[in-house]
Amino acid sequence: MPVLCTVLLLPCKFVYKLAVKSTQALSGIDWPSSRLCSVFFIVSTIHRPPHSCLVNSGGAMLLLLTLAVLAGATCRAQNILGNTIGSYFYIHGEEQGEIKAIRIFYTLARRLKGIQLQFQNNWSDIKGVRSSRYEEFLLNDDEYVIKVLGTVGLCLNSLTFITNKGTEFSFGKKKGRPIVESGGPDQHLQTVNGMHSPVCLQGIGFKWTYNTVMRPGEPVPISNTNKVKEDIKDKYKVEDDDDDDDDDEDDHNIDEE
């Protein structure tokens, strides 16, 4: 009987694995997270009788693949601040370097409509909707975004970026419920993701990275100890030479007496 149950459950396991992989591919999240987001697949498999799983494997596969699409959207929206409706976006380009500029596009009511980032000298694709009304925030060298504030209503109404130099730049109108996020000590903004509708940006998420100047666990540079030793040795050598000159002068004075 256990062997028979195992054989009958094989289609269920296949459907489960396929659904989990679909969740991973559709959502862009890593394997452990996609497994967690698809835990209901295990529950449905356990509570489904083996014979029905075998007979209805085609229908079960279609159902679970549909649920995988829904789970993918849900998992992607887990780290989004604000509204989680609309289409998901992720701004690629962080491999090209640090963020050097942020461009926000506005609606007629000055709500946030689209967003674009400049990595080094390269602008990313626009996420959301392009508009002739926009503002830019330019960052100086060695300047990074370390904290973001904002407000949300029916749309994303405002964003305020705060840098390690103490600079603050605000987009939009500060109206609605507040949102705030920072990466923590020694971290700065690497890129942005979020949700958008045909009308405006709905929600926003942030990916943080450690500062390249000081990473946790990175060895602290040590000065050249050999050079220091040589400098100390040369210093003592010069002092010894001065002492010898003083002794010679004293001997000469004694001879004259």
mmCIF file of N, CA, C and O in Angstrom, residues 116-169:
data_model
loop_
_atom_site.group_PDB
_atom_site.id
_atom_site.type_symbol
_atom_site.label_atom_id
_atom_site.label_comp_id
_atom_site.label_asym_id
_atom_site.label_seq_id
_atom_site.Cartn_x
_atom_site.Cartn_y
_atom_site.Cartn_z
ATOM 1 N N GLN A 116 12.813 57.143 -13.247
ATOM 2 C CA GLN A 116 13.972 56.749 -14.044
ATOM 3 C C GLN A 116 15.226 57.026 -13.225
ATOM 4 O O GLN A 116 15.322 58.045 -12.535
ATOM 5 N N LEU A 117 16.192 56.106 -13.265
ATOM 6 C CA LEU A 117 17.445 56.258 -12.532
ATOM 7 C C LEU A 117 18.618 56.335 -13.494
ATOM 8 O O LEU A 117 18.608 55.694 -14.556
ATOM 9 N N GLN A 118 19.615 57.110 -13.110
ATOM 10 C CA GLN A 118 20.855 57.167 -13.875
ATOM 11 C C GLN A 118 21.941 56.454 -13.084
ATOM 12 O O GLN A 118 22.280 56.846 -11.972
ATOM 13 N N PHE A 119 22.488 55.387 -13.673
ATOM 14 C CA PHE A 119 23.601 54.656 -13.077
ATOM 15 C C PHE A 119 24.888 55.090 -13.797
ATOM 16 O O PHE A 119 25.041 54.820 -14.990
ATOM 17 N N GLN A 120 25.777 55.757 -13.053
ATOM 18 C CA GLN A 120 26.959 56.369 -13.673
ATOM 19 C C GLN A 120 26.496 57.305 -14.790
ATOM 20 O O GLN A 120 25.833 58.287 -14.518
ATOM 21 N N ASN A 121 26.803 56.998 -16.060
ATOM 22 C CA ASN A 121 26.406 57.882 -17.165
ATOM 23 C C ASN A 121 25.239 57.321 -17.973
ATOM 24 O O ASN A 121 24.912 57.857 -19.033
ATOM 25 N N ASN A 122 24.613 56.258 -17.482
ATOM 26 C CA ASN A 122 23.587 55.564 -18.259
ATOM 27 C C ASN A 122 22.224 55.675 -17.578
ATOM 28 O O ASN A 122 22.078 55.327 -16.405
ATOM 29 N N TRP A 123 21.236 56.141 -18.337
ATOM 30 C CA TRP A 123 19.874 56.232 -17.835
ATOM 31 C C TRP A 123 19.170 54.897 -18.037
ATOM 32 O O TRP A 123 19.327 54.248 -19.067
ATOM 33 N N SER A 124 18.378 54.502 -17.054
ATOM 34 C CA SER A 124 17.597 53.272 -17.151
ATOM 35 C C SER A 124 16.353 53.516 -17.997
ATOM 36 O O SER A 124 16.060 54.643 -18.416
ATOM 37 N N ASP A 125 15.612 52.444 -18.246
ATOM 38 C CA ASP A 125 14.294 52.585 -18.870
ATOM 39 C C ASP A 125 13.347 53.283 -17.895
ATOM 40 O O ASP A 125 13.511 53.183 -16.677
ATOM 41 N N ILE A 126 12.370 53.972 -18.441
ATOM 42 C CA ILE A 126 11.368 54.630 -17.600
ATOM 43 C C ILE A 126 10.363 53.584 -17.112
ATOM 44 O O ILE A 126 9.844 52.794 -17.905
ATOM 45 N N LYS A 127 10.119 53.576 -15.820
ATOM 46 C CA LYS A 127 9.122 52.692 -15.240
ATOM 47 C C LYS A 127 7.909 53.524 -14.839
ATOM 48 O O LYS A 127 8.045 54.515 -14.142
ATOM 49 N N GLY A 128 6.746 53.093 -15.263
ATOM 50 C CA GLY A 128 5.552 53.904 -15.112
ATOM 51 C C GLY A 128 5.239 54.555 -16.445
ATOM 52 O O GLY A 128 5.320 53.920 -17.489
ATOM 53 N N VAL A 129 4.913 55.830 -16.430
ATOM 54 C CA VAL A 129 4.521 56.540 -17.642
ATOM 55 C C VAL A 129 5.384 57.790 -17.807
ATOM 56 O O VAL A 129 5.601 58.539 -16.851
ATOM 57 N N ARG A 130 5.890 58.010 -19.024
ATOM 58 C CA ARG A 130 6.655 59.218 -19.334
ATOM 59 C C ARG A 130 5.739 60.434 -19.369
ATOM 60 O O ARG A 130 4.565 60.335 -19.717
ATOM 61 N N SER A 131 6.289 61.585 -18.996
ATOM 62 C CA SER A 131 5.526 62.829 -19.022
ATOM 63 C C SER A 131 6.466 63.978 -19.355
ATOM 64 O O SER A 131 7.672 63.899 -19.114
ATOM 65 N N SER A 132 5.899 65.043 -19.904
ATOM 66 C CA SER A 132 6.714 66.225 -20.196
ATOM 67 C C SER A 132 7.022 67.012 -18.923
ATOM 68 O O SER A 132 7.888 67.882 -18.916
ATOM 69 N N ARG A 133 6.321 66.704 -17.863
ATOM 70 C CA ARG A 133 6.547 67.352 -16.557
ATOM 71 C C ARG A 133 7.370 66.424 -15.680
ATOM 72 O O ARG A 133 6.891 65.354 -15.289
ATOM 73 N N TYR A 134 8.594 66.828 -15.383
ATOM 74 C CA TYR A 134 9.449 65.991 -14.544
ATOM 75 C C TYR A 134 10.484 66.848 -13.819
ATOM 76 O O TYR A 134 10.727 68.009 -14.170
ATOM 77 N N GLU A 135 11.076 66.252 -12.805
ATOM 78 C CA GLU A 135 12.162 66.874 -12.056
ATOM 79 C C GLU A 135 13.295 65.870 -11.891
ATOM 80 O O GLU A 135 13.073 64.651 -11.929
ATOM 81 N N GLU A 136 14.517 66.407 -11.679
ATOM 82 C CA GLU A 136 15.682 65.555 -11.490
ATOM 83 C C GLU A 136 16.422 65.919 -10.212
ATOM 84 O O GLU A 136 16.449 67.093 -9.820
ATOM 85 N N PHE A 137 16.991 64.934 -9.595
ATOM 86 C CA PHE A 137 17.842 65.118 -8.421
ATOM 87 C C PHE A 137 19.203 64.524 -8.755
ATOM 88 O O PHE A 137 19.325 63.328 -9.008
ATOM 89 N N LEU A 138 20.226 65.386 -8.808
ATOM 90 C CA LEU A 138 21.574 64.961 -9.159
ATOM 91 C C LEU A 138 22.404 64.757 -7.894
ATOM 92 O O LEU A 138 22.407 65.611 -7.009
ATOM 93 N N LEU A 139 23.131 63.654 -7.830
ATOM 94 C CA LEU A 139 23.976 63.362 -6.684
ATOM 95 C C LEU A 139 25.434 63.671 -7.026
ATOM 96 O O LEU A 139 25.888 63.421 -8.155
ATOM 97 N N ASN A 140 26.155 64.207 -6.061
ATOM 98 C CA ASN A 140 27.568 64.493 -6.248
ATOM 99 C C ASN A 140 28.391 63.216 -6.079
ATOM 100 O O ASN A 140 27.881 62.168 -5.695
ATOM 101 N N ASP A 141 29.685 63.338 -6.362
ATOM 102 C CA ASP A 141 30.576 62.199 -6.155
ATOM 103 C C ASP A 141 30.605 61.826 -4.671
ATOM 104 O O ASP A 141 30.581 62.704 -3.799
ATOM 105 N N ASP A 142 30.657 60.543 -4.401
ATOM 106 C CA ASP A 142 30.667 60.023 -3.023
ATOM 107 C C ASP A 142 29.417 60.415 -2.243
ATOM 108 O O ASP A 142 29.443 60.505 -1.016
ATOM 109 N N GLU A 143 28.318 60.663 -2.960
ATOM 110 C CA GLU A 143 27.052 60.966 -2.309
ATOM 111 C C GLU A 143 26.053 59.861 -2.631
ATOM 112 O O GLU A 143 25.901 59.469 -3.795
ATOM 113 N N TYR A 144 25.398 59.339 -1.590
ATOM 114 C CA TYR A 144 24.481 58.222 -1.754
ATOM 115 C C TYR A 144 23.178 58.493 -0.999
ATOM 116 O O TYR A 144 23.172 59.202 0.007
ATOM 117 N N VAL A 145 22.105 57.885 -1.477
ATOM 118 C CA VAL A 145 20.828 57.967 -0.782
ATOM 119 C C VAL A 145 20.833 56.949 0.355
ATOM 120 O O VAL A 145 21.071 55.759 0.130
ATOM 121 N N ILE A 146 20.570 57.408 1.572
ATOM 122 C CA ILE A 146 20.590 56.519 2.732
ATOM 123 C C ILE A 146 19.217 56.374 3.389
ATOM 124 O O ILE A 146 19.030 55.495 4.235
ATOM 125 N N LYS A 147 18.254 57.219 2.971
ATOM 126 C CA LYS A 147 16.923 57.144 3.572
ATOM 127 C C LYS A 147 15.907 57.742 2.602
ATOM 128 O O LYS A 147 16.230 58.688 1.873
ATOM 129 N N VAL A 148 14.699 57.187 2.602
ATOM 130 C CA VAL A 148 13.643 57.674 1.712
ATOM 131 C C VAL A 148 12.360 57.839 2.523
ATOM 132 O O VAL A 148 11.964 56.948 3.281
ATOM 133 N N LEU A 149 11.729 58.994 2.372
ATOM 134 C CA LEU A 149 10.425 59.269 2.960
ATOM 135 C C LEU A 149 9.421 59.449 1.825
ATOM 136 O O LEU A 149 9.795 59.750 0.689
ATOM 137 N N GLY A 150 8.142 59.290 2.145
ATOM 138 C CA GLY A 150 7.145 59.490 1.110
ATOM 139 C C GLY A 150 5.741 59.534 1.674
ATOM 140 O O GLY A 150 5.528 59.331 2.879
ATOM 141 N N THR A 151 4.780 59.820 0.806
ATOM 142 C CA THR A 151 3.374 59.794 1.173
ATOM 143 C C THR A 151 2.589 59.110 0.058
ATOM 144 O O THR A 151 2.935 59.220 -1.128
ATOM 145 N N VAL A 152 1.523 58.416 0.457
ATOM 146 C CA VAL A 152 0.728 57.631 -0.486
ATOM 147 C C VAL A 152 -0.749 57.890 -0.250
ATOM 148 O O VAL A 152 -1.211 57.965 0.896
ATOM 149 N N GLY A 153 -1.481 58.038 -1.348
ATOM 150 C CA GLY A 153 -2.935 58.097 -1.309
ATOM 151 C C GLY A 153 -3.458 57.095 -2.317
ATOM 152 O O GLY A 153 -3.127 55.910 -2.256
ATOM 153 N N LEU A 154 -4.258 57.575 -3.265
ATOM 154 C CA LEU A 154 -4.660 56.718 -4.373
ATOM 155 C C LEU A 154 -3.472 56.429 -5.279
ATOM 156 O O LEU A 154 -3.448 55.416 -5.987
ATOM 157 N N CYS A 155 -2.509 57.330 -5.274
ATOM 158 C CA CYS A 155 -1.251 57.167 -6.003
ATOM 159 C C CYS A 155 -0.095 57.430 -5.041
ATOM 160 O O CYS A 155 -0.300 57.817 -3.892
ATOM 161 N N LEU A 156 1.108 57.229 -5.532
ATOM 162 C CA LEU A 156 2.289 57.652 -4.782
ATOM 163 C C LEU A 156 2.393 59.164 -4.943
ATOM 164 O O LEU A 156 2.619 59.669 -6.039
ATOM 165 N N ASN A 157 2.203 59.890 -3.857
ATOM 166 C CA ASN A 157 2.084 61.349 -3.938
ATOM 167 C C ASN A 157 3.419 62.074 -3.836
ATOM 168 O O ASN A 157 3.603 63.132 -4.448
ATOM 169 N N SER A 158 4.348 61.543 -3.028
ATOM 170 C CA SER A 158 5.622 62.241 -2.851
ATOM 171 C C SER A 158 6.719 61.265 -2.452
ATOM 172 O O SER A 158 6.451 60.197 -1.906
ATOM 173 N N LEU A 159 7.958 61.664 -2.739
ATOM 174 C CA LEU A 159 9.150 60.936 -2.298
ATOM 175 C C LEU A 159 10.207 61.968 -1.916
ATOM 176 O O LEU A 159 10.420 62.948 -2.641
ATOM 177 N N THR A 160 10.854 61.748 -0.794
ATOM 178 C CA THR A 160 11.957 62.599 -0.353
ATOM 179 C C THR A 160 13.188 61.727 -0.146
ATOM 180 O O THR A 160 13.158 60.784 0.651
ATOM 181 N N PHE A 161 14.256 62.033 -0.877
ATOM 182 C CA PHE A 161 15.496 61.276 -0.794
ATOM 183 C C PHE A 161 16.500 62.039 0.072
ATOM 184 O O PHE A 161 16.754 63.223 -0.158
ATOM 185 N N ILE A 162 17.078 61.359 1.054
ATOM 186 C CA ILE A 162 18.047 61.948 1.977
ATOM 187 C C ILE A 162 19.388 61.249 1.765
ATOM 188 O O ILE A 162 19.462 60.019 1.730
ATOM 189 N N THR A 163 20.459 62.033 1.619
ATOM 190 C CA THR A 163 21.770 61.466 1.311
ATOM 191 C C THR A 163 22.698 61.489 2.525
ATOM 192 O O THR A 163 22.391 62.085 3.559
ATOM 193 N N ASN A 164 23.831 60.835 2.377
ATOM 194 C CA ASN A 164 24.835 60.798 3.447
ATOM 195 C C ASN A 164 25.495 62.155 3.666
ATOM 196 O O ASN A 164 26.162 62.364 4.686
ATOM 197 N N LYS A 165 25.300 63.090 2.743
ATOM 198 C CA LYS A 165 25.829 64.447 2.893
ATOM 199 C C LYS A 165 24.831 65.385 3.571
ATOM 200 O O LYS A 165 25.116 66.569 3.753
ATOM 201 N N GLY A 166 23.673 64.846 3.948
ATOM 202 C CA GLY A 166 22.652 65.663 4.591
ATOM 203 C C GLY A 166 21.725 66.373 3.620
ATOM 204 O O GLY A 166 20.859 67.146 4.038
ATOM 205 N N THR A 167 21.878 66.111 2.324
ATOM 206 C CA THR A 167 21.022 66.745 1.317
ATOM 207 C C THR A 167 19.660 66.064 1.279
ATOM 208 O O THR A 167 19.570 64.837 1.380
ATOM 209 N N GLU A 168 18.603 66.856 1.123
ATOM 210 C CA GLU A 168 17.247 66.337 0.972
ATOM 211 C C GLU A 168 16.636 66.895 -0.303
ATOM 212 O O GLU A 168 16.751 68.090 -0.576
ATOM 213 N N PHE A 169 15.995 66.020 -1.072
ATOM 214 C CA PHE A 169 15.316 66.475 -2.287
ATOM 215 C C PHE A 169 13.956 65.809 -2.332
ATOM 216 O O PHE A 169 13.854 64.588 -2.242
#
